[in-house]
Amino acid sequence: MNRNAAIEELLRAGWSDKAIARRLHVHRNRPRDMRRALGLPTHKGGPTPAASIEDLFWRRTQPTDDGHLLIPNYDPHRGAAIRHNERRQSMHRIAFRIAHRREPEGRVASGCVHPDHVEDRTMRDTYQAIFGDAA
């Protein structure tokens, strides 16, 4: 594939002029000039917006070697929550929805936000009924 075709492909895929120039080792003005010639709008800077709250959840967490998820820059005073579409949501509740495909009932309990490590009141009550005080 020649460079102009590669530049056009990346322009149509939504890449920024700067990213294309770095990737293809061309002068930074070349993608800009091709963008204008093709009649494409200028690239809007900043991070790509998350498609969903679940997408944002995975962007904001970092897996560990032992199977847990970390929240980089976690502030215990603010809690483990993220804002999406002007709505603040608990990361534990989001993790629960990812794992169980339903809204949690009551408080979601866990020290970790990995979807496999969270449980709601209904699950805790079920465990209590089955195992009693041994759980």
PDB file of C-alpha atoms in Angstrom:
ATOM      1  CA  MET A   1       0.000   0.000   0.000  1.00  0.00           C
ATOM      2  CA  ASN A   2       1.437   3.395  -0.896  1.00  0.00           C
ATOM      3  CA  ARG A   3       1.731   6.156   1.689  1.00  0.00           C
ATOM      4  CA  ASN A   4      -1.100   8.303   0.332  1.00  0.00           C
ATOM      5  CA  ALA A   5      -3.495   5.364   0.480  1.00  0.00           C
ATOM      6  CA  ALA A   6      -2.334   4.575   4.021  1.00  0.00           C
ATOM      7  CA  ILE A   7      -2.796   8.201   5.083  1.00  0.00           C
ATOM      8  CA  GLU A   8      -6.282   8.284   3.564  1.00  0.00           C
ATOM      9  CA  GLU A   9      -7.231   5.033   5.305  1.00  0.00           C
ATOM     10  CA  LEU A  10      -6.119   6.363   8.693  1.00  0.00           C
ATOM     11  CA  LEU A  11      -7.816   9.715   8.100  1.00  0.00           C
ATOM     12  CA  ARG A  12     -11.108   7.959   7.371  1.00  0.00           C
ATOM     13  CA  ALA A  13     -10.603   5.787  10.474  1.00  0.00           C
ATOM     14  CA  GLY A  14     -10.566   8.931  12.620  1.00  0.00           C
ATOM     15  CA  TRP A  15      -6.873   9.228  13.425  1.00  0.00           C
ATOM     16  CA  SER A  16      -5.378  12.638  14.172  1.00  0.00           C
ATOM     17  CA  ASP A  17      -2.934  14.254  11.748  1.00  0.00           C
ATOM     18  CA  LYS A  18      -0.167  14.061  14.357  1.00  0.00           C
ATOM     19  CA  ALA A  19      -0.752  10.354  15.045  1.00  0.00           C
ATOM     20  CA  ILE A  20      -0.719   9.570  11.322  1.00  0.00           C
ATOM     21  CA  ALA A  21       2.515  11.511  10.816  1.00  0.00           C
ATOM     22  CA  ARG A  22       4.176   9.602  13.663  1.00  0.00           C
ATOM     23  CA  ARG A  23       2.863   6.230  12.507  1.00  0.00           C
ATOM     24  CA  LEU A  24       3.814   6.618   8.840  1.00  0.00           C
ATOM     25  CA  HIS A  25       6.931   8.756   9.334  1.00  0.00           C
ATOM     26  CA  VAL A  26       5.706  11.644   7.189  1.00  0.00           C
ATOM     27  CA  HIS A  27       5.780  15.397   7.783  1.00  0.00           C
ATOM     28  CA  ARG A  28       2.930  16.514  10.048  1.00  0.00           C
ATOM     29  CA  ASN A  29       1.475  18.764   7.317  1.00  0.00           C
ATOM     30  CA  ARG A  30       0.961  15.922   4.843  1.00  0.00           C
ATOM     31  CA  PRO A  31      -2.056  14.333   6.602  1.00  0.00           C
ATOM     32  CA  ARG A  32      -3.511  17.814   7.204  1.00  0.00           C
ATOM     33  CA  ASP A  33      -3.218  18.704   3.525  1.00  0.00           C
ATOM     34  CA  MET A  34      -4.754  15.385   2.445  1.00  0.00           C
ATOM     35  CA  ARG A  35      -7.596  15.861   4.958  1.00  0.00           C
ATOM     36  CA  ARG A  36      -8.405  19.222   3.349  1.00  0.00           C
ATOM     37  CA  ALA A  37      -8.142  17.805  -0.187  1.00  0.00           C
ATOM     38  CA  LEU A  38     -10.534  14.961   0.720  1.00  0.00           C
ATOM     39  CA  GLY A  39     -12.968  17.388   2.356  1.00  0.00           C
ATOM     40  CA  LEU A  40     -12.755  15.628   5.730  1.00  0.00           C
ATOM     41  CA  PRO A  41     -13.386  17.629   8.912  1.00  0.00           C
ATOM     42  CA  THR A  42     -10.483  18.473  11.178  1.00  0.00           C
ATOM     43  CA  HIS A  43      -9.783  15.962  13.918  1.00  0.00           C
ATOM     44  CA  LYS A  44     -11.301  16.825  17.279  1.00  0.00           C
ATOM     45  CA  GLY A  45      -8.598  16.523  19.929  1.00  0.00           C
ATOM     46  CA  GLY A  46      -8.794  14.838  23.291  1.00  0.00           C
ATOM     47  CA  PRO A  47      -9.608  11.305  24.315  1.00  0.00           C
ATOM     48  CA  THR A  48     -12.145   9.346  22.331  1.00  0.00           C
ATOM     49  CA  PRO A  49     -15.423   9.385  24.270  1.00  0.00           C
ATOM     50  CA  ALA A  50     -16.481   6.091  25.798  1.00  0.00           C
ATOM     51  CA  ALA A  51     -19.286   4.327  23.967  1.00  0.00           C
ATOM     52  CA  SER A  52     -20.834   3.101  27.210  1.00  0.00           C
ATOM     53  CA  ILE A  53     -20.354   3.160  30.952  1.00  0.00           C
ATOM     54  CA  GLU A  54     -18.991  -0.383  30.725  1.00  0.00           C
ATOM     55  CA  ASP A  55     -16.409   0.735  28.159  1.00  0.00           C
ATOM     56  CA  LEU A  56     -15.346   3.550  30.484  1.00  0.00           C
ATOM     57  CA  PHE A  57     -15.142   1.074  33.399  1.00  0.00           C
ATOM     58  CA  TRP A  58     -12.627  -1.100  31.501  1.00  0.00           C
ATOM     59  CA  ARG A  59     -10.619   1.984  30.465  1.00  0.00           C
ATOM     60  CA  ARG A  60     -10.351   3.126  34.088  1.00  0.00           C
ATOM     61  CA  THR A  61      -9.286  -0.182  35.614  1.00  0.00           C
ATOM     62  CA  GLN A  62      -5.990  -2.014  35.466  1.00  0.00           C
ATOM     63  CA  PRO A  63      -5.649  -5.810  35.874  1.00  0.00           C
ATOM     64  CA  THR A  64      -3.195  -7.219  38.392  1.00  0.00           C
ATOM     65  CA  ASP A  65      -1.218 -10.468  38.254  1.00  0.00           C
ATOM     66  CA  ASP A  66      -3.423 -12.052  40.928  1.00  0.00           C
ATOM     67  CA  GLY A  67      -6.734 -11.621  39.052  1.00  0.00           C
ATOM     68  CA  HIS A  68      -7.968  -8.406  40.674  1.00  0.00           C
ATOM     69  CA  LEU A  69      -8.572  -4.966  39.172  1.00  0.00           C
ATOM     70  CA  LEU A  70      -6.924  -1.773  40.386  1.00  0.00           C
ATOM     71  CA  ILE A  71      -8.318   1.710  40.004  1.00  0.00           C
ATOM     72  CA  PRO A  72      -5.309   3.942  39.247  1.00  0.00           C
ATOM     73  CA  ASN A  73      -5.375   7.266  41.133  1.00  0.00           C
ATOM     74  CA  TYR A  74      -8.102   5.954  43.457  1.00  0.00           C
ATOM     75  CA  ASP A  75      -9.111   8.506  46.100  1.00  0.00           C
ATOM     76  CA  PRO A  76     -10.876   6.854  49.067  1.00  0.00           C
ATOM     77  CA  HIS A  77     -12.478  10.182  50.005  1.00  0.00           C
ATOM     78  CA  ARG A  78     -14.295  10.383  46.671  1.00  0.00           C
ATOM     79  CA  GLY A  79     -15.092   6.690  46.370  1.00  0.00           C
ATOM     80  CA  ALA A  80     -14.794   4.354  43.420  1.00  0.00           C
ATOM     81  CA  ALA A  81     -17.120   6.075  40.980  1.00  0.00           C
ATOM     82  CA  ILE A  82     -16.995   7.371  37.420  1.00  0.00           C
ATOM     83  CA  ARG A  83     -19.009   9.955  35.549  1.00  0.00           C
ATOM     84  CA  HIS A  84     -20.598   9.147  32.194  1.00  0.00           C
ATOM     85  CA  ASN A  85     -23.266  11.211  30.427  1.00  0.00           C
ATOM     86  CA  GLU A  86     -23.453  13.586  33.401  1.00  0.00           C
ATOM     87  CA  ARG A  87     -24.288  10.735  35.784  1.00  0.00           C
ATOM     88  CA  ARG A  88     -21.950   9.533  38.556  1.00  0.00           C
ATOM     89  CA  GLN A  89     -22.038   5.773  39.102  1.00  0.00           C
ATOM     90  CA  SER A  90     -20.313   3.419  41.521  1.00  0.00           C
ATOM     91  CA  MET A  91     -17.688   1.228  39.891  1.00  0.00           C
ATOM     92  CA  HIS A  92     -18.817  -1.685  42.072  1.00  0.00           C
ATOM     93  CA  ARG A  93     -22.389  -1.412  40.730  1.00  0.00           C
ATOM     94  CA  ILE A  94     -21.084  -1.193  37.151  1.00  0.00           C
ATOM     95  CA  ALA A  95     -18.923  -4.284  37.747  1.00  0.00           C
ATOM     96  CA  PHE A  96     -21.974  -6.113  39.100  1.00  0.00           C
ATOM     97  CA  ARG A  97     -24.028  -5.235  35.995  1.00  0.00           C
ATOM     98  CA  ILE A  98     -21.183  -6.445  33.749  1.00  0.00           C
ATOM     99  CA  ALA A  99     -20.985  -9.811  35.530  1.00  0.00           C
ATOM    100  CA  HIS A 100     -24.660 -10.514  36.229  1.00  0.00           C
ATOM    101  CA  ARG A 101     -26.472  -8.558  33.510  1.00  0.00           C
ATOM    102  CA  ARG A 102     -28.949  -7.101  35.979  1.00  0.00           C
ATOM    103  CA  GLU A 103     -29.169  -4.226  38.417  1.00  0.00           C
ATOM    104  CA  PRO A 104     -27.859  -5.069  41.886  1.00  0.00           C
ATOM    105  CA  GLU A 105     -30.212  -5.141  44.843  1.00  0.00           C
ATOM    106  CA  GLY A 106     -28.979  -3.199  47.834  1.00  0.00           C
ATOM    107  CA  ARG A 107     -25.335  -2.430  48.455  1.00  0.00           C
ATOM    108  CA  VAL A 108     -22.674  -4.080  46.290  1.00  0.00           C
ATOM    109  CA  ALA A 109     -19.966  -5.512  48.529  1.00  0.00           C
ATOM    110  CA  SER A 110     -16.368  -6.202  47.620  1.00  0.00           C
ATOM    111  CA  GLY A 111     -12.893  -4.881  48.200  1.00  0.00           C
ATOM    112  CA  CYS A 112     -12.164  -5.293  44.496  1.00  0.00           C
ATOM    113  CA  VAL A 113     -14.030  -3.977  41.453  1.00  0.00           C
ATOM    114  CA  HIS A 114     -13.454  -7.063  39.306  1.00  0.00           C
ATOM    115  CA  PRO A 115     -16.891  -8.157  38.002  1.00  0.00           C
ATOM    116  CA  ASP A 116     -16.318 -11.712  39.280  1.00  0.00           C
ATOM    117  CA  HIS A 117     -15.609 -10.430  42.809  1.00  0.00           C
ATOM    118  CA  VAL A 118     -18.752  -8.408  43.555  1.00  0.00           C
ATOM    119  CA  GLU A 119     -22.048  -9.482  45.096  1.00  0.00           C
ATOM    120  CA  ASP A 120     -25.317  -7.801  46.022  1.00  0.00           C
ATOM    121  CA  ARG A 121     -27.684  -8.231  48.975  1.00  0.00           C
ATOM    122  CA  THR A 122     -29.646 -11.054  47.289  1.00  0.00           C
ATOM    123  CA  MET A 123     -26.490 -13.088  46.764  1.00  0.00           C
ATOM    124  CA  ARG A 124     -25.295 -12.488  50.339  1.00  0.00           C
ATOM    125  CA  ASP A 125     -28.710 -13.512  51.713  1.00  0.00           C
ATOM    126  CA  THR A 126     -28.645 -16.695  49.621  1.00  0.00           C
ATOM    127  CA  TYR A 127     -25.164 -17.615  50.880  1.00  0.00           C
ATOM    128  CA  GLN A 128     -26.274 -16.914  54.450  1.00  0.00           C
ATOM    129  CA  ALA A 129     -29.345 -19.139  54.050  1.00  0.00           C
ATOM    130  CA  ILE A 130     -27.281 -22.008  52.609  1.00  0.00           C
ATOM    131  CA  PHE A 131     -24.153 -21.847  54.734  1.00  0.00           C
ATOM    132  CA  GLY A 132     -25.349 -20.018  57.856  1.00  0.00           C
ATOM    133  CA  ASP A 133     -22.613 -18.555  60.028  1.00  0.00           C
ATOM    134  CA  ALA A 134     -19.935 -20.671  58.321  1.00  0.00           C
ATOM    135  CA  ALA A 135     -19.920 -18.382  55.265  1.00  0.00           C
TER     136      ALA A 135
END
